[in-house]
Short mmCIF file of C-alpha atoms in Angstrom, two decimals:
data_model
loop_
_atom_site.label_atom_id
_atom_site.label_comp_id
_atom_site.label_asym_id
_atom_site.label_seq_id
_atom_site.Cartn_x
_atom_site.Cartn_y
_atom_site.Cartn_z
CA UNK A 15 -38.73 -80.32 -37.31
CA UNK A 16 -41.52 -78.62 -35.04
CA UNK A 17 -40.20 -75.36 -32.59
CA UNK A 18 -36.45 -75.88 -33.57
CA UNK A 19 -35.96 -79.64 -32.52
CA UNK A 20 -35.25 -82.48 -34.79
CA UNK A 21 -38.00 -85.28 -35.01
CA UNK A 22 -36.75 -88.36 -34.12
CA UNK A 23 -35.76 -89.60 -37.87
CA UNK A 24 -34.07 -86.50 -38.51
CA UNK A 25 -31.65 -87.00 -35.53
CA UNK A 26 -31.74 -91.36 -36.44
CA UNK A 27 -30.39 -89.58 -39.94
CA UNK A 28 -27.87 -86.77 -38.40
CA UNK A 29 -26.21 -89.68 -36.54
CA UNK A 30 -25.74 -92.12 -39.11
CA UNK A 31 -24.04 -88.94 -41.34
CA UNK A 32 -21.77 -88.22 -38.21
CA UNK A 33 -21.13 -91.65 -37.72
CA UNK A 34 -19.89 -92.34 -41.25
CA UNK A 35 -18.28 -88.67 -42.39
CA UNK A 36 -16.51 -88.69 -38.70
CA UNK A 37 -14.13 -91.22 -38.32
CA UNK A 38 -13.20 -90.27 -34.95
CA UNK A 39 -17.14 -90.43 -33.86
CA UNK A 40 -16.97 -93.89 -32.65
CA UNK A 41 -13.63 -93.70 -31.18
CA UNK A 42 -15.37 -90.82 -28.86
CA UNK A 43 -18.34 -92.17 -27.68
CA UNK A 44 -16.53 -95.36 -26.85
CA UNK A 45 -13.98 -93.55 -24.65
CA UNK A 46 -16.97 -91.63 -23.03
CA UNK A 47 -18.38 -95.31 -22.43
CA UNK A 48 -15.53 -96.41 -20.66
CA UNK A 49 -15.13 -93.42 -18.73
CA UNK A 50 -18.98 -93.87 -17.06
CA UNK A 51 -18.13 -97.28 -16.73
CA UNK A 52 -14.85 -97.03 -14.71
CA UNK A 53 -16.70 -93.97 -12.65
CA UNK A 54 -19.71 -95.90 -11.85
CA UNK A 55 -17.26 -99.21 -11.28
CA UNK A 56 -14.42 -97.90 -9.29
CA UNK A 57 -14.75 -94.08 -8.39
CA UNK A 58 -18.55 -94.12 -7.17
CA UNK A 59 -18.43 -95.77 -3.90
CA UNK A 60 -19.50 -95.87 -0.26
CA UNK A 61 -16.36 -94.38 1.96
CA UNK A 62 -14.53 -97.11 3.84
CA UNK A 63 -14.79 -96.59 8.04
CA UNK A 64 -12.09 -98.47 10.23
CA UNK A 65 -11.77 -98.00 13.45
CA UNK A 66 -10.84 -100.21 16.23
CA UNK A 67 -14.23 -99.85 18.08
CA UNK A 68 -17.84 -101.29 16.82
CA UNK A 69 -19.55 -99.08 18.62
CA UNK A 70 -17.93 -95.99 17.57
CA UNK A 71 -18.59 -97.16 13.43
CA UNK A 72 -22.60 -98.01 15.06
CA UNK A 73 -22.45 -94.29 16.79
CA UNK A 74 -20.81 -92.84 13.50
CA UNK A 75 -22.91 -94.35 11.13
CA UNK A 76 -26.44 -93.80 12.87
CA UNK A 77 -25.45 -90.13 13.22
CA UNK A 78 -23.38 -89.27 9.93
CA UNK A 79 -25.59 -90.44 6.91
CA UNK A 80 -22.91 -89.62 4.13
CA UNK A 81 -21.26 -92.81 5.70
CA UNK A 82 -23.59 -94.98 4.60
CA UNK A 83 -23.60 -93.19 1.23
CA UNK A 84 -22.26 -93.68 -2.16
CA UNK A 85 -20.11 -90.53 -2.54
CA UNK A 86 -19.93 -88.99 -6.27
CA UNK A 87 -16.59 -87.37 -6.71
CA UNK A 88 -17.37 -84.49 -9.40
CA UNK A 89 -17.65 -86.41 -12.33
CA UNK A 90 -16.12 -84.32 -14.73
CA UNK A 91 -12.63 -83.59 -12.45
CA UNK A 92 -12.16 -87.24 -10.17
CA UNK A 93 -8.82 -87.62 -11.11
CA UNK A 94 -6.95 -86.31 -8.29
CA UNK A 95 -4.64 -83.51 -9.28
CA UNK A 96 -7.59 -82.07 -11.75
CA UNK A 97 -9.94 -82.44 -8.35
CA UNK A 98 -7.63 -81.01 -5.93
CA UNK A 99 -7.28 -77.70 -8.15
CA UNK A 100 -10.19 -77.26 -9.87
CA UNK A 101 -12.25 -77.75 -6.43
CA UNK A 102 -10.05 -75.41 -4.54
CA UNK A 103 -10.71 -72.66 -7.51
CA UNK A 104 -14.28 -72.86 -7.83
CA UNK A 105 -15.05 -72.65 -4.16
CA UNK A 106 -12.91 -69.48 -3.64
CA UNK A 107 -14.21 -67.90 -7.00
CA UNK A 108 -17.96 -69.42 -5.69
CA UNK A 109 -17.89 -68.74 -2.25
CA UNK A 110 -17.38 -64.70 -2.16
CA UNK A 111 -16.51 -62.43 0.78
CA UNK A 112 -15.27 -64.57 3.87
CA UNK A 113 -17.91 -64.10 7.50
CA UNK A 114 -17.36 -61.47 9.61
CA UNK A 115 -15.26 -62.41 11.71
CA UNK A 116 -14.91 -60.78 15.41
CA UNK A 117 -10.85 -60.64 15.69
CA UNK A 118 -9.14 -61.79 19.10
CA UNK A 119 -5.69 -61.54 19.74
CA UNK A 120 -3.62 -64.02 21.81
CA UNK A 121 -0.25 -62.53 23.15
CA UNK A 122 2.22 -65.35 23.86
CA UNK A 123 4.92 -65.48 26.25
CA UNK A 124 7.80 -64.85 23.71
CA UNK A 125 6.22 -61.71 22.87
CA UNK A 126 4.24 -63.14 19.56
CA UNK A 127 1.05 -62.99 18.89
CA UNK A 128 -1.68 -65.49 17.56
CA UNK A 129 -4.89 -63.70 15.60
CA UNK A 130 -7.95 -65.83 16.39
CA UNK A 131 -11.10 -64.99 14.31
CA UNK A 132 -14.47 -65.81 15.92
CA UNK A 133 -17.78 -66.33 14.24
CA UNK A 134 -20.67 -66.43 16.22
CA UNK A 135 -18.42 -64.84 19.45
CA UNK A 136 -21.21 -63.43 21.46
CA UNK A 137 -24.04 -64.54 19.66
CA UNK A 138 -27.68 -64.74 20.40
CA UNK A 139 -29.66 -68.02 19.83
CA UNK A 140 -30.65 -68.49 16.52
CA UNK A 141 -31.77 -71.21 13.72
CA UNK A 142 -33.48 -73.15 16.96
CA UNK A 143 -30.08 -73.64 18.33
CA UNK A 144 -30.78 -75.54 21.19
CA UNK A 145 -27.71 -73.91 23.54
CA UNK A 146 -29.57 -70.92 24.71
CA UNK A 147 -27.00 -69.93 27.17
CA UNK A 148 -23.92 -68.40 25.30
CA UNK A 149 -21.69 -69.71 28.16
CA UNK A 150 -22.23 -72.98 27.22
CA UNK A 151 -23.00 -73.29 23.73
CA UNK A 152 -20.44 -75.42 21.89
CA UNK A 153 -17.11 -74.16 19.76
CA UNK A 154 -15.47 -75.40 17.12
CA UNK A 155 -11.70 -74.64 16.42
CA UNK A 156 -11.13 -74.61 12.76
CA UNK A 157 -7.06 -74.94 12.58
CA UNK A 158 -6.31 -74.45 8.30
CA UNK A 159 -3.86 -75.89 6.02
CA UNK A 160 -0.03 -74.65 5.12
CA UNK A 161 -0.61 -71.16 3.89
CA UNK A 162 -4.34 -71.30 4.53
CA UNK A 163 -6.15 -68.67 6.86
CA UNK A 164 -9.58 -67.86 7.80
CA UNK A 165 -10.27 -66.44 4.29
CA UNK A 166 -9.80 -69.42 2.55
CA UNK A 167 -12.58 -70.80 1.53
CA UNK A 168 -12.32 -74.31 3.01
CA UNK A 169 -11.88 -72.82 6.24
CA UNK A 170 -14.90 -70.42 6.18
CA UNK A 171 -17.31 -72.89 4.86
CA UNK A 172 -16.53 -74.72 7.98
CA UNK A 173 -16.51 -71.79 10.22
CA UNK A 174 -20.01 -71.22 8.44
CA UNK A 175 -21.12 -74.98 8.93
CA UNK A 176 -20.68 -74.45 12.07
CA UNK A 177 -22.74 -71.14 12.81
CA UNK A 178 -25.48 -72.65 10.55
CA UNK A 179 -25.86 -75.90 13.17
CA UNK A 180 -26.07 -72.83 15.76
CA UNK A 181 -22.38 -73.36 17.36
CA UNK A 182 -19.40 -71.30 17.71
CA UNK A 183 -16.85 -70.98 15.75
CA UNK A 184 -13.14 -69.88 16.31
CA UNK A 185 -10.38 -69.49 13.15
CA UNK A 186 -7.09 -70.24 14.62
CA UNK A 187 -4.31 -68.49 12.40
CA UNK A 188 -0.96 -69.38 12.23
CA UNK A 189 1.49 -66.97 13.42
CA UNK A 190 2.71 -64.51 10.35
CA UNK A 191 -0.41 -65.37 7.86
CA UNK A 192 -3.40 -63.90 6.67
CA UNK A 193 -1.63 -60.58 6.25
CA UNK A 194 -0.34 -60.24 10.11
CA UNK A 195 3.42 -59.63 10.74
CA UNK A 196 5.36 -61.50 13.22
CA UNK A 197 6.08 -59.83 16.60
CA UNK A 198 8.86 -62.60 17.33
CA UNK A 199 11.61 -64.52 15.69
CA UNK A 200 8.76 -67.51 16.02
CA UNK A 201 6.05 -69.10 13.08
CA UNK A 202 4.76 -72.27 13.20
CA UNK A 203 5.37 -75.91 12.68
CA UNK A 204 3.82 -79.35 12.07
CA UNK A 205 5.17 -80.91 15.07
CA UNK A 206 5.07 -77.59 17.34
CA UNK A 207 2.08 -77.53 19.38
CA UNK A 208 2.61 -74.90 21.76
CA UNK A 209 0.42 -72.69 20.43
CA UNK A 210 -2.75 -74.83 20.32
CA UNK A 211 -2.22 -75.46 23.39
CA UNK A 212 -2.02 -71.44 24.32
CA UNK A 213 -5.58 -71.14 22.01
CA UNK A 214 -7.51 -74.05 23.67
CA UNK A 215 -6.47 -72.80 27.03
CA UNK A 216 -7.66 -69.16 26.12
CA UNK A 217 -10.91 -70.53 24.67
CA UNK A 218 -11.49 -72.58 27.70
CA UNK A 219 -11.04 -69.43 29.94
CA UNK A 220 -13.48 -67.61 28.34
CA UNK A 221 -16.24 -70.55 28.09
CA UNK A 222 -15.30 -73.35 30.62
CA UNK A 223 -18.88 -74.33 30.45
CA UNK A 224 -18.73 -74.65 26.76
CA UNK A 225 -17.77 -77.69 25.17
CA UNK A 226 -15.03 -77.60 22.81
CA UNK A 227 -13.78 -79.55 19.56
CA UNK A 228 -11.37 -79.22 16.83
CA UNK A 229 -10.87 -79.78 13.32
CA UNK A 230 -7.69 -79.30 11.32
CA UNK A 231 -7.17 -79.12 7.36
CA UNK A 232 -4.23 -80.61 6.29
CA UNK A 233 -1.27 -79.08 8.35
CA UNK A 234 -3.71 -78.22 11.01
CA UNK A 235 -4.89 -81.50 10.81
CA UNK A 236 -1.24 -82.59 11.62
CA UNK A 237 -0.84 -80.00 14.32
CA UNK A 238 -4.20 -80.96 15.82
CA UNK A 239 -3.52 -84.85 15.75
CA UNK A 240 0.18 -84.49 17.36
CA UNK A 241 -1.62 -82.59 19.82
CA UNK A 242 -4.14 -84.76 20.79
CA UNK A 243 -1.81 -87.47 21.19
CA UNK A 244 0.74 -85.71 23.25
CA UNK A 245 -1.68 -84.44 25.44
CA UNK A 246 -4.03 -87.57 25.92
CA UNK A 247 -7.44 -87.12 27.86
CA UNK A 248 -5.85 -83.35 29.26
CA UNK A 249 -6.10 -81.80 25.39
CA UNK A 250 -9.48 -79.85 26.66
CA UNK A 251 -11.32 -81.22 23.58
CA UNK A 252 -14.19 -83.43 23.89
CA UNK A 253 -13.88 -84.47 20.11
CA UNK A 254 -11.66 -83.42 17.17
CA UNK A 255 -11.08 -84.10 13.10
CA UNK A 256 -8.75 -84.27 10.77
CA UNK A 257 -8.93 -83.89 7.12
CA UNK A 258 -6.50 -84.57 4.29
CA UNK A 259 -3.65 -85.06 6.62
CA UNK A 260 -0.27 -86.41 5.63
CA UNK A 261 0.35 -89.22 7.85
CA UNK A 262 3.90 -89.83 7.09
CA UNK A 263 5.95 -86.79 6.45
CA UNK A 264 8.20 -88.48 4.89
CA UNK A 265 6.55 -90.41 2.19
CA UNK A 266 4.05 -86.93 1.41
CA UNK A 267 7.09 -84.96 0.62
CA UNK A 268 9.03 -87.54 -1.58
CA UNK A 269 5.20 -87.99 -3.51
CA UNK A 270 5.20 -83.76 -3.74
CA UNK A 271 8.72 -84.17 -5.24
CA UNK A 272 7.50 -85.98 -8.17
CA UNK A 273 7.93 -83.73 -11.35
CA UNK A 274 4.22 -83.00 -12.03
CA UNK A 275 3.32 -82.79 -8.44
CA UNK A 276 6.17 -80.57 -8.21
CA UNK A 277 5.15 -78.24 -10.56
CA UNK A 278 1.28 -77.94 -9.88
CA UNK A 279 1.58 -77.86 -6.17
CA UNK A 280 4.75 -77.78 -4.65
CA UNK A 281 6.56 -74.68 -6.38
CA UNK A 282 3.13 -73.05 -5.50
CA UNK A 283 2.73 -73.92 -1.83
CA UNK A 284 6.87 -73.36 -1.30
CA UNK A 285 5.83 -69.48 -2.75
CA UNK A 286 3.55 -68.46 -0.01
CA UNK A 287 5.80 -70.04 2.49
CA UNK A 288 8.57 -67.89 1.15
CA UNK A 289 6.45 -64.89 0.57
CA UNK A 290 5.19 -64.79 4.50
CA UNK A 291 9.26 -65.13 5.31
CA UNK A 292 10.03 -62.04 2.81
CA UNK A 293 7.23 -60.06 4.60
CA UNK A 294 8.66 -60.76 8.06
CA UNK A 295 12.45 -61.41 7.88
CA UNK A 296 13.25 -58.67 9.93
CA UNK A 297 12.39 -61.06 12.57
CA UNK A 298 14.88 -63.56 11.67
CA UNK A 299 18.15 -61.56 10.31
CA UNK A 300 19.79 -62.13 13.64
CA UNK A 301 18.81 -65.76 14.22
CA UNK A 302 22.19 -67.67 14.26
CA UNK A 303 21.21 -70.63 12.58
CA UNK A 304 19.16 -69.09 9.65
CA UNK A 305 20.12 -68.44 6.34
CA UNK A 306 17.66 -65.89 5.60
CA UNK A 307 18.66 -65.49 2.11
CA UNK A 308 18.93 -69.11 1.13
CA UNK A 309 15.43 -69.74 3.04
CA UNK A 310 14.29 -67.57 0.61
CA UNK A 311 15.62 -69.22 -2.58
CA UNK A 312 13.70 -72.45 -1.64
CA UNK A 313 11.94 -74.02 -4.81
CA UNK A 314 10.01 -76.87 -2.47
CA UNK A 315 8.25 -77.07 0.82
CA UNK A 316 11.02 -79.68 1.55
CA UNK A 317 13.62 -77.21 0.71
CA UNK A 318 12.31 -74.58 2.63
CA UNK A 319 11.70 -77.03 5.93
CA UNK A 320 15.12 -78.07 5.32
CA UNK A 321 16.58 -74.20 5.12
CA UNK A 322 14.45 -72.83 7.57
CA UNK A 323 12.06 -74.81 9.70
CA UNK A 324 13.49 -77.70 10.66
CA UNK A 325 16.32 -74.78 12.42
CA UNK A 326 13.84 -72.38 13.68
CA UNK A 327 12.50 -74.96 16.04
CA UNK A 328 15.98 -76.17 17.20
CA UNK A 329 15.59 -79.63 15.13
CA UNK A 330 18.97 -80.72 14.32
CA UNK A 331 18.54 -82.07 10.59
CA UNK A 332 15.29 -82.14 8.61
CA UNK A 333 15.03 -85.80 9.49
CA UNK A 334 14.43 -85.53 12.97
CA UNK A 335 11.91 -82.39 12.14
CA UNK A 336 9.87 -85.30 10.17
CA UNK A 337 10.05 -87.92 12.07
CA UNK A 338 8.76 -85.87 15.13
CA UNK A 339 6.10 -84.45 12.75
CA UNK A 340 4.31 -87.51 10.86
CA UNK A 341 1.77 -88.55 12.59
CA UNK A 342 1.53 -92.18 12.40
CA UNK A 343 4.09 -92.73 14.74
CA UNK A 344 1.21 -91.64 17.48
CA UNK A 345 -1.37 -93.14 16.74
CA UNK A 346 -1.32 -95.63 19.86
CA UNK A 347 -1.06 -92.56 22.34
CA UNK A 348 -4.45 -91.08 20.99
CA UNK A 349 -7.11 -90.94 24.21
CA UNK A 350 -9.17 -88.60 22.33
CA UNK A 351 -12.25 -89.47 20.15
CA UNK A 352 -10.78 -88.55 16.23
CA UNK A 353 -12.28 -88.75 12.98
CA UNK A 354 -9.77 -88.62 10.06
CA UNK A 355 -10.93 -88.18 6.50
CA UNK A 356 -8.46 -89.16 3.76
CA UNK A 357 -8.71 -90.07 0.09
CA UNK A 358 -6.62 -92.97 -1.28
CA UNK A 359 -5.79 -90.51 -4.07
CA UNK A 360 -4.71 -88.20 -1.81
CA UNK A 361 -1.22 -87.65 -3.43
CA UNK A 362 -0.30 -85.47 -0.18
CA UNK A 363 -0.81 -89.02 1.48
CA UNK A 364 0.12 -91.57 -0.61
CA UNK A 365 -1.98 -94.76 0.52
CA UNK A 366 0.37 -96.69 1.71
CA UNK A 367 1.54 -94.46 4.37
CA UNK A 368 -1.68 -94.68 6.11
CA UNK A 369 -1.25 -96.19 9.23
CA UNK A 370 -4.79 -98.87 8.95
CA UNK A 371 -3.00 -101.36 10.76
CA UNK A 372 -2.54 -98.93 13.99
CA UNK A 373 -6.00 -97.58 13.74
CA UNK A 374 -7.74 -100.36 14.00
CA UNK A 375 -6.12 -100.97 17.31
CA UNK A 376 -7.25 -98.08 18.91
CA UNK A 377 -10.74 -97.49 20.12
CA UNK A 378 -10.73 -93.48 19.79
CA UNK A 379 -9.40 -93.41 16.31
CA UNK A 380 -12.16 -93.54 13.27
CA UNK A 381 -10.64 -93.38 9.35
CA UNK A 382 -12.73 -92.72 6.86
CA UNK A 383 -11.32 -93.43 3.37
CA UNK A 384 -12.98 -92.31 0.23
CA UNK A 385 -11.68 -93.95 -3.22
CA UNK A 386 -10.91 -90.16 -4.53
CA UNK A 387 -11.37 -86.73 -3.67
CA UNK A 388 -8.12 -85.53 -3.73
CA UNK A 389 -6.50 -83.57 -1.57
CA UNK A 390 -9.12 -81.21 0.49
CA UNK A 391 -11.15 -81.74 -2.53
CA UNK A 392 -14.47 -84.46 -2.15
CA UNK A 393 -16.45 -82.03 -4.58
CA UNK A 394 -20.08 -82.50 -5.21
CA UNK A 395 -20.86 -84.86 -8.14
CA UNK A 396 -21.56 -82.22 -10.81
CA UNK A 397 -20.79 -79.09 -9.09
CA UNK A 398 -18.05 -78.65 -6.75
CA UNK A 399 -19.40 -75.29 -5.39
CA UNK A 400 -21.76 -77.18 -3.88
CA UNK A 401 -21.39 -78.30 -0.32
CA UNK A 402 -18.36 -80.98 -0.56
CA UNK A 403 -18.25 -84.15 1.50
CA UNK A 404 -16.21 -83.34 3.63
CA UNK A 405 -18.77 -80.04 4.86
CA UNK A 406 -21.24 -82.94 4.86
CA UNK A 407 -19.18 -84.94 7.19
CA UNK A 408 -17.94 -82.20 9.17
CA UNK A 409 -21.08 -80.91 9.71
CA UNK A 410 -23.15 -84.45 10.67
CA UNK A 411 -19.44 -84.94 12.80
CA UNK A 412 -20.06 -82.00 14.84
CA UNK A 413 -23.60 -82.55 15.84
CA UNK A 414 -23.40 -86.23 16.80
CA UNK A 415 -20.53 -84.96 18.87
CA UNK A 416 -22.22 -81.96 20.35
CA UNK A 417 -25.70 -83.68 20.43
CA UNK A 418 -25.24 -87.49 21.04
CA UNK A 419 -22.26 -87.57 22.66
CA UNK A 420 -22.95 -88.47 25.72
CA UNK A 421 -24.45 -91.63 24.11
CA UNK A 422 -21.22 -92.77 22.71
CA UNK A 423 -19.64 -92.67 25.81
CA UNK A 424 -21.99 -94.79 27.40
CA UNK A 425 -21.64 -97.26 24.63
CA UNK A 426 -18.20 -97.07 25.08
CA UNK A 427 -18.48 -97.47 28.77
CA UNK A 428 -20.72 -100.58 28.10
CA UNK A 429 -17.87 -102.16 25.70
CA UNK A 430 -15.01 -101.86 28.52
CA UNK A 431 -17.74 -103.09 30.61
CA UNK A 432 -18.15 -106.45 28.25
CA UNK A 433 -14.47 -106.95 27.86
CA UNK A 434 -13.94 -107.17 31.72
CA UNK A 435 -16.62 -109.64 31.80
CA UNK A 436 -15.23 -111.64 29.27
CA UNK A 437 -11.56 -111.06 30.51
CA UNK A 438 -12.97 -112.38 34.11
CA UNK A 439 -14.34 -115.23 32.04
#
């Protein structure tokens, strides 16, 4: 032994004494075996794209390299309950203080009010950024998750994605979180999209010369996409994306209603739903169809729809709140170029409610599937502070949209163009 390491018949020797004094040696290294092998077999994988256009999976795979790419969930947390939570911990014990923001506030015509946080507002050129003019350099609207908010560290790694590539972005917060009281007996909804519409008005007032796209995080990836398909070519967006969305209400709640699910995620979401009602039920004591009280015993994000927003937003049984919220029943009215990220381990969005049938009927829809990640997990192979796949995507996303977009609209001008032909043919 030279310098404190074992020569290589010392450690031939320290083996075979392992090997024979531990009986559970063998029994280790062959589970580690099969681990590697079913992570290298069936976890390590290139994403699956469908879409119902060619040229859009040509345009997206020429200008967003992690398509093409094997993605390497974090090796050491793939399954997708240990990914989801240990991802989501590491980034917001990794990630530190949140930008600083430049805070706007939106006042509504019920008398609410909706706290926008800006990064990069009014913003000199910088990192090359090839939109000189601040009038027209190119937002981003980052919509978050259930209880998220623009501290959440999901949220302001794409809000910082964003300012790296030299754009601007915009944190829209749901009404009554991050800390901000409600000034009306109103919150927010997955199937409500009043107030995006509000925000994307407001942000178009201030830059009409500026192009604008979205991206929403699980319930603001629900919001978003209802949006986009109510609204059709007259959203104001010239792009958007979805991540980790459940596509059938439905079928995401019955999977969070399994016991285990239940426990890790549900009981913890249905706590800061509760907690933002505690903080501002003085807003609600007089509604006449809320149970304040019983709201607040709610164990379940189903429970808690069921007791208090399916009836805040006039829906007459939970039922028709989730049928009018999934959606995958709107996929055919989307006019609006979309990229949607999902894992099929998404247990949010179990993977056979995802509507691949539908997509690949409609030009301006593009899935991309990854075999895991979770649920807003897709951690970095070894290291899930690290940027994740989906900031890869996101960011390569936002620049072919920004930078090349023109050229997929002329492919997809060119395609139309074809069909006639053959049509006339």
């Amino acid at each position: 032994m030279a310098d404190g390491f074992l020569s290589d018949s010392q450690l031939r020797s320290w083996l075979s004494i392992q090997w024979e004094n531990w009986p559970s040696f063998p029994l280790v290294v062959g589970v580690a075996l099969t681990v590697a092998t079913y992570y290298v077999k069936c976890v390590a994988k290139k994403p699956l794209l469908i879409t119902g256009s060619s040229r859009c999976a040509d345009f997206l795979q020429r200008r967003c390299p992690v398509l093409v790419q094997e993605y390497y969930p974090t090796v050491w947390c793939f399954t997708s309950r240990a990914h989801t939570l240990i991802c989501g911990i590491i980034r917001d014990l990794a990630d530190g203080k949140p930008p600083s923001y430049q805070q706007d506030i939106l006042h509504t015509p019920d008398g609410g009010e909706i706290h926008l946080d800006w990064l990069e507002h009014h913003g000199d050129s910088h990192h090359g950024n090839h939109h000189q003019d601040n009038k027209t350099r190119p937002t981003v609207l980052i919509m978050p998750g259930l209880t998220g908010n623009s501290t959440s560290a999901y949220v302001a790694r794409l809000a910082r994605g964003a300012h790296k590539q030299g754009y601007r972005g915009v944190v829209f917060n749901n009404r009554g979180t991050n800390g901000v009281e409600l000034k009306s007996a109103r919150s927010y909804c997955a199937s409500n999209t009043d107030d995006l519409h509000l925000v994307v008005s407001h942000i178009k007032t201030l830059y009409p010369d500026a192009p604008l796209m979205a991206v929403g995080v699980s319930l603001g990836g629900i919001i978003l996409f209802n949006y986009v398909a109510k609204f059709g070519k007259d959203c104001g967006l010239v792009a958007a994306m979805v991540v980790s969305v459940s596509w059938n209400v439905f079928e995401g709640t019955r999977s969070l209603e399994e016991t285990v699910n239940k426990l890790v995620f549900n009981r913890y979401l249905a706590k800061g739903l509760t907690s933002n009602l505690r903080r501002n039920r003085v807003v609600f004591d007089q509604h006449a169809s809320i149970d304040v009280d019983h709201a607040l015993e709610a164990s379940t994000i189903g429970e808690f729809d069921e007791r208090f927003t399916a009836k805040a937003f006039g829906y007459e049984s939970l039922q028709h709140y989730y049928t009018d919220a999934s959606p995958h029943r709107k996929v055919p009215n989307v006019q609006t170029p979309i990229l949607c990220l999902n894992a099929a381990d998404d247990i949010f969005s179990p993977l056979d409610s995802i509507p691949f049938e539908e997509v690949e009927k409609n030009p301006n829809i593009a899935l991309v599937m990854t075999s895991h990640g979770g649920h807003i997990g897709f951690g970095d192979w070894l290291f899930p502070s690290r940027e994740s796949f989906m900031d890869k995507l996101y960011q390569q996303y936002v620049e072919a949209v920004f930078k090349y977009g023109q050229e997929l609209e002329k492919e997809e001008i060119e395609e139309r163009v074809d069909e006639m032909k053959q049509v006339q043919e």
